[in-house]
Amino acid sequence: MEGGAYGAGKAGGAFDPHTLVRQPHTILRVVSWVFSIVVFGSIVNEGYLNTPSEGEEFCIYNRNPNACSYGVAVGVLAFLTCLLYLALDVYFPQISSVKDRKKAVLSDVGVSAFWAFLWFVGFCYLANQWQVSKPKDNPLNEGTDAARAAIAFSFFSIFTWSLSAALAVRRLKDLTFQEEYSTLFPTSAQP
């Protein structure tokens, strides 16, 4: 079998940024990365308010500091996770062992599914806290667009991370097929 996209036949080849950028999982990772920047950026920049009568800042989401903290923490950690897996995507063609490739893709499946769940929790939490916020806490509607943007991009992130998990499952199936093929036909797998 000629070296497939997931087999060891392509390992050690030159890095091709054009191919990397055109891969669906790389595009989804970049989109997820941007969404995480929007979420934590919106909350950090305009998610905290203060009134002249109070010297202390409070969270725009129902004065619940945990809501702002959760949004920022999930956003920053998702940002870092996206960077880590983008680096793995760059390094992936250099991995020669099918078993190591399988481990990398399995971690991608688990991490992507976990992040889809965290974004779902974050969306529900932020939307709930925004729904029960009192208008008297923010009479000038300061930061409301940023709060809504954080909620919306939390919602969008559920789908980007879920789709990333689905693509990783597809990659895992392709990789498992490659491994089984190499086991069944060891002589034809050699160039």
mmCIF file of C-alpha atoms in Angstrom:
data_model
loop_
_atom_site.group_PDB
_atom_site.id
_atom_site.type_symbol
_atom_site.label_atom_id
_atom_site.label_comp_id
_atom_site.label_asym_id
_atom_site.label_seq_id
_atom_site.Cartn_x
_atom_site.Cartn_y
_atom_site.Cartn_z
ATOM 1 C CA MET A 1 0.000 0.000 0.000
ATOM 2 C CA GLU A 2 1.341 3.414 -0.861
ATOM 3 C CA GLY A 3 1.803 5.745 2.100
ATOM 4 C CA GLY A 4 -1.618 7.014 3.069
ATOM 5 C CA ALA A 5 -2.506 10.187 4.866
ATOM 6 C CA TYR A 6 -2.485 8.431 8.226
ATOM 7 C CA GLY A 7 0.136 5.737 7.750
ATOM 8 C CA ALA A 8 3.824 5.848 8.379
ATOM 9 C CA GLY A 9 4.503 6.184 4.645
ATOM 10 C CA LYS A 10 4.233 9.983 4.828
ATOM 11 C CA ALA A 11 6.235 10.310 8.033
ATOM 12 C CA GLY A 12 9.434 12.275 7.808
ATOM 13 C CA GLY A 13 8.257 14.291 4.811
ATOM 14 C CA ALA A 14 8.772 18.001 4.465
ATOM 15 C CA PHE A 15 6.380 20.305 6.317
ATOM 16 C CA ASP A 16 3.739 21.637 3.938
ATOM 17 C CA PRO A 17 1.843 24.618 5.409
ATOM 18 C CA HIS A 18 -0.574 24.731 2.462
ATOM 19 C CA THR A 19 -1.752 21.183 3.165
ATOM 20 C CA LEU A 20 -1.985 21.889 6.893
ATOM 21 C CA VAL A 21 -4.164 24.967 6.403
ATOM 22 C CA ARG A 22 -6.569 23.132 4.090
ATOM 23 C CA GLN A 23 -7.311 20.314 6.537
ATOM 24 C CA PRO A 24 -10.783 20.571 8.112
ATOM 25 C CA HIS A 25 -9.607 19.827 11.654
ATOM 26 C CA THR A 26 -6.990 22.581 11.420
ATOM 27 C CA ILE A 27 -9.571 25.070 10.177
ATOM 28 C CA LEU A 28 -11.927 24.095 13.020
ATOM 29 C CA ARG A 29 -9.119 24.482 15.551
ATOM 30 C CA VAL A 30 -8.354 27.987 14.310
ATOM 31 C CA VAL A 31 -12.062 28.883 14.437
ATOM 32 C CA SER A 32 -12.306 27.470 17.976
ATOM 33 C CA TRP A 33 -9.201 29.449 18.895
ATOM 34 C CA VAL A 34 -10.795 32.684 17.640
ATOM 35 C CA PHE A 35 -14.058 31.897 19.438
ATOM 36 C CA SER A 36 -12.195 31.368 22.712
ATOM 37 C CA ILE A 37 -10.450 34.728 22.275
ATOM 38 C CA VAL A 38 -13.826 36.417 21.750
ATOM 39 C CA VAL A 39 -15.308 34.801 24.868
ATOM 40 C CA PHE A 40 -12.544 35.561 27.330
ATOM 41 C CA GLY A 41 -11.749 38.900 25.703
ATOM 42 C CA SER A 42 -15.338 40.068 25.954
ATOM 43 C CA ILE A 43 -15.608 39.117 29.597
ATOM 44 C CA VAL A 44 -12.215 40.519 30.587
ATOM 45 C CA ASN A 45 -12.749 43.824 28.778
ATOM 46 C CA GLU A 46 -16.396 44.579 29.521
ATOM 47 C CA GLY A 47 -17.646 41.833 31.807
ATOM 48 C CA TYR A 48 -17.027 43.728 35.017
ATOM 49 C CA LEU A 49 -18.859 46.889 36.044
ATOM 50 C CA ASN A 50 -18.731 49.287 38.929
ATOM 51 C CA THR A 51 -21.036 52.049 40.057
ATOM 52 C CA PRO A 52 -20.037 55.366 41.567
ATOM 53 C CA SER A 53 -21.723 54.386 44.821
ATOM 54 C CA GLU A 54 -19.725 51.131 45.030
ATOM 55 C CA GLY A 55 -15.978 51.085 44.804
ATOM 56 C CA GLU A 56 -15.767 47.410 43.944
ATOM 57 C CA GLU A 57 -16.277 45.894 40.492
ATOM 58 C CA PHE A 58 -18.926 43.243 39.965
ATOM 59 C CA CYS A 59 -19.627 40.737 37.223
ATOM 60 C CA ILE A 60 -22.167 41.758 34.600
ATOM 61 C CA TYR A 61 -23.749 38.299 34.807
ATOM 62 C CA ASN A 62 -26.088 38.731 37.789
ATOM 63 C CA ARG A 63 -23.255 40.051 39.957
ATOM 64 C CA ASN A 64 -21.984 36.472 40.074
ATOM 65 C CA PRO A 65 -18.178 36.487 40.029
ATOM 66 C CA ASN A 66 -18.162 32.741 39.380
ATOM 67 C CA ALA A 67 -19.879 33.256 36.016
ATOM 68 C CA CYS A 68 -17.206 35.681 34.832
ATOM 69 C CA SER A 69 -14.440 33.506 36.254
ATOM 70 C CA TYR A 70 -15.799 30.406 34.532
ATOM 71 C CA GLY A 71 -16.080 32.192 31.177
ATOM 72 C CA VAL A 72 -12.556 33.577 31.404
ATOM 73 C CA ALA A 73 -11.053 30.295 32.622
ATOM 74 C CA VAL A 74 -12.718 28.178 29.937
ATOM 75 C CA GLY A 75 -11.831 30.733 27.267
ATOM 76 C CA VAL A 76 -8.166 30.937 28.241
ATOM 77 C CA LEU A 77 -7.767 27.186 28.680
ATOM 78 C CA ALA A 78 -9.512 26.505 25.351
ATOM 79 C CA PHE A 79 -7.175 29.049 23.736
ATOM 80 C CA LEU A 80 -4.153 27.182 25.097
ATOM 81 C CA THR A 81 -5.620 23.790 24.145
ATOM 82 C CA CYS A 82 -6.158 24.986 20.583
ATOM 83 C CA LEU A 83 -2.537 26.114 20.399
ATOM 84 C CA LEU A 84 -1.355 22.761 21.743
ATOM 85 C CA TYR A 85 -3.364 20.781 19.214
ATOM 86 C CA LEU A 86 -2.375 23.101 16.370
ATOM 87 C CA ALA A 87 1.216 22.285 17.270
ATOM 88 C CA LEU A 88 0.293 18.589 17.267
ATOM 89 C CA ASP A 89 -1.263 19.018 13.812
ATOM 90 C CA VAL A 90 2.008 20.480 12.580
ATOM 91 C CA TYR A 91 4.013 17.643 14.154
ATOM 92 C CA PHE A 92 1.567 14.840 13.230
ATOM 93 C CA PRO A 93 3.014 14.056 9.763
ATOM 94 C CA GLN A 94 6.425 13.525 11.386
ATOM 95 C CA ILE A 95 5.156 10.758 13.689
ATOM 96 C CA SER A 96 6.230 7.469 12.122
ATOM 97 C CA SER A 97 4.599 5.002 14.509
ATOM 98 C CA VAL A 98 0.973 4.177 13.778
ATOM 99 C CA LYS A 99 0.455 3.481 17.489
ATOM 100 C CA ASP A 100 1.754 6.935 18.429
ATOM 101 C CA ARG A 101 -0.487 8.496 15.794
ATOM 102 C CA LYS A 102 -3.405 6.559 17.232
ATOM 103 C CA LYS A 103 -2.636 7.870 20.726
ATOM 104 C CA ALA A 104 -2.506 11.440 19.399
ATOM 105 C CA VAL A 105 -5.851 11.058 17.630
ATOM 106 C CA LEU A 106 -7.422 9.347 20.667
ATOM 107 C CA SER A 107 -6.355 12.267 22.835
ATOM 108 C CA ASP A 108 -7.866 14.602 20.248
ATOM 109 C CA VAL A 109 -11.189 12.749 20.431
ATOM 110 C CA GLY A 110 -11.288 12.887 24.221
ATOM 111 C CA VAL A 111 -10.115 16.461 24.581
ATOM 112 C CA SER A 112 -12.455 17.780 21.876
ATOM 113 C CA ALA A 113 -15.468 16.018 23.404
ATOM 114 C CA PHE A 114 -14.502 17.297 26.860
ATOM 115 C CA TRP A 115 -14.239 20.873 25.579
ATOM 116 C CA ALA A 116 -17.594 20.596 23.806
ATOM 117 C CA PHE A 117 -19.071 19.632 27.170
ATOM 118 C CA LEU A 118 -17.311 22.497 28.990
ATOM 119 C CA TRP A 119 -18.583 24.980 26.407
ATOM 120 C CA PHE A 120 -22.098 23.593 26.786
ATOM 121 C CA VAL A 121 -21.902 24.085 30.550
ATOM 122 C CA GLY A 122 -20.446 27.558 30.032
ATOM 123 C CA PHE A 123 -23.163 28.552 27.597
ATOM 124 C CA CYS A 124 -25.914 27.349 29.928
ATOM 125 C CA TYR A 125 -24.320 29.009 32.944
ATOM 126 C CA LEU A 126 -23.681 32.375 31.288
ATOM 127 C CA ALA A 127 -27.101 32.433 29.597
ATOM 128 C CA ASN A 128 -28.842 31.612 32.876
ATOM 129 C CA GLN A 129 -26.946 34.244 34.823
ATOM 130 C CA TRP A 130 -27.582 36.813 32.094
ATOM 131 C CA GLN A 131 -31.296 35.970 32.099
ATOM 132 C CA VAL A 132 -31.642 36.571 35.838
ATOM 133 C CA SER A 133 -29.521 39.743 35.871
ATOM 134 C CA LYS A 134 -31.361 42.744 37.246
ATOM 135 C CA PRO A 135 -31.682 45.848 35.050
ATOM 136 C CA LYS A 136 -31.041 48.074 38.073
ATOM 137 C CA ASP A 137 -27.496 46.664 38.297
ATOM 138 C CA ASN A 138 -26.677 48.077 34.859
ATOM 139 C CA PRO A 139 -29.020 50.995 34.096
ATOM 140 C CA LEU A 140 -26.841 52.308 31.233
ATOM 141 C CA ASN A 141 -26.549 48.885 29.573
ATOM 142 C CA GLU A 142 -22.770 49.048 29.649
ATOM 143 C CA GLY A 143 -21.077 45.914 28.368
ATOM 144 C CA THR A 144 -24.289 44.215 27.322
ATOM 145 C CA ASP A 145 -23.045 43.584 23.782
ATOM 146 C CA ALA A 146 -19.877 41.983 25.116
ATOM 147 C CA ALA A 147 -21.885 39.819 27.517
ATOM 148 C CA ARG A 148 -24.145 38.658 24.702
ATOM 149 C CA ALA A 149 -21.133 38.037 22.454
ATOM 150 C CA ALA A 150 -19.559 35.818 25.112
ATOM 151 C CA ILE A 151 -22.789 33.839 25.373
ATOM 152 C CA ALA A 152 -23.174 33.537 21.590
ATOM 153 C CA PHE A 153 -19.586 32.444 20.990
ATOM 154 C CA SER A 154 -19.844 29.962 23.851
ATOM 155 C CA PHE A 155 -22.783 28.487 21.968
ATOM 156 C CA PHE A 156 -20.862 28.420 18.668
ATOM 157 C CA SER A 157 -17.912 26.768 20.418
ATOM 158 C CA ILE A 158 -20.084 23.804 21.364
ATOM 159 C CA PHE A 159 -20.447 23.017 17.665
ATOM 160 C CA THR A 160 -16.845 23.655 16.650
ATOM 161 C CA TRP A 161 -15.499 21.403 19.398
ATOM 162 C CA SER A 162 -18.153 18.730 18.729
ATOM 163 C CA LEU A 163 -17.293 18.761 15.045
ATOM 164 C CA SER A 164 -13.606 18.545 15.946
ATOM 165 C CA ALA A 165 -14.376 15.452 18.013
ATOM 166 C CA ALA A 166 -16.340 13.940 15.119
ATOM 167 C CA LEU A 167 -13.483 14.609 12.698
ATOM 168 C CA ALA A 168 -11.052 13.058 15.165
ATOM 169 C CA VAL A 169 -13.242 9.953 15.346
ATOM 170 C CA ARG A 170 -13.116 9.756 11.556
ATOM 171 C CA ARG A 171 -9.328 10.121 11.640
ATOM 172 C CA LEU A 172 -9.191 7.379 14.267
ATOM 173 C CA LYS A 173 -11.204 5.039 12.034
ATOM 174 C CA ASP A 174 -8.850 5.766 9.127
ATOM 175 C CA LEU A 175 -5.864 5.184 11.362
ATOM 176 C CA THR A 176 -7.283 1.944 12.734
ATOM 177 C CA PHE A 177 -7.884 0.735 9.185
ATOM 178 C CA GLN A 178 -4.289 1.615 8.294
ATOM 179 C CA GLU A 179 -3.014 -0.313 11.311
ATOM 180 C CA GLU A 180 -5.140 -3.368 10.519
ATOM 181 C CA TYR A 181 -4.137 -3.283 6.858
ATOM 182 C CA SER A 182 -0.472 -3.151 7.797
ATOM 183 C CA THR A 183 -0.957 -6.117 10.129
ATOM 184 C CA LEU A 184 -2.822 -8.204 7.542
ATOM 185 C CA PHE A 185 -0.587 -7.368 4.586
ATOM 186 C CA PRO A 186 2.883 -6.638 5.957
ATOM 187 C CA THR A 187 4.704 -7.210 2.662
ATOM 188 C CA SER A 188 2.479 -4.919 0.615
ATOM 189 C CA ALA A 189 2.786 -2.182 3.254
ATOM 190 C CA GLN A 190 6.521 -1.969 2.584
ATOM 191 C CA PRO A 191 7.541 0.334 -0.302
#
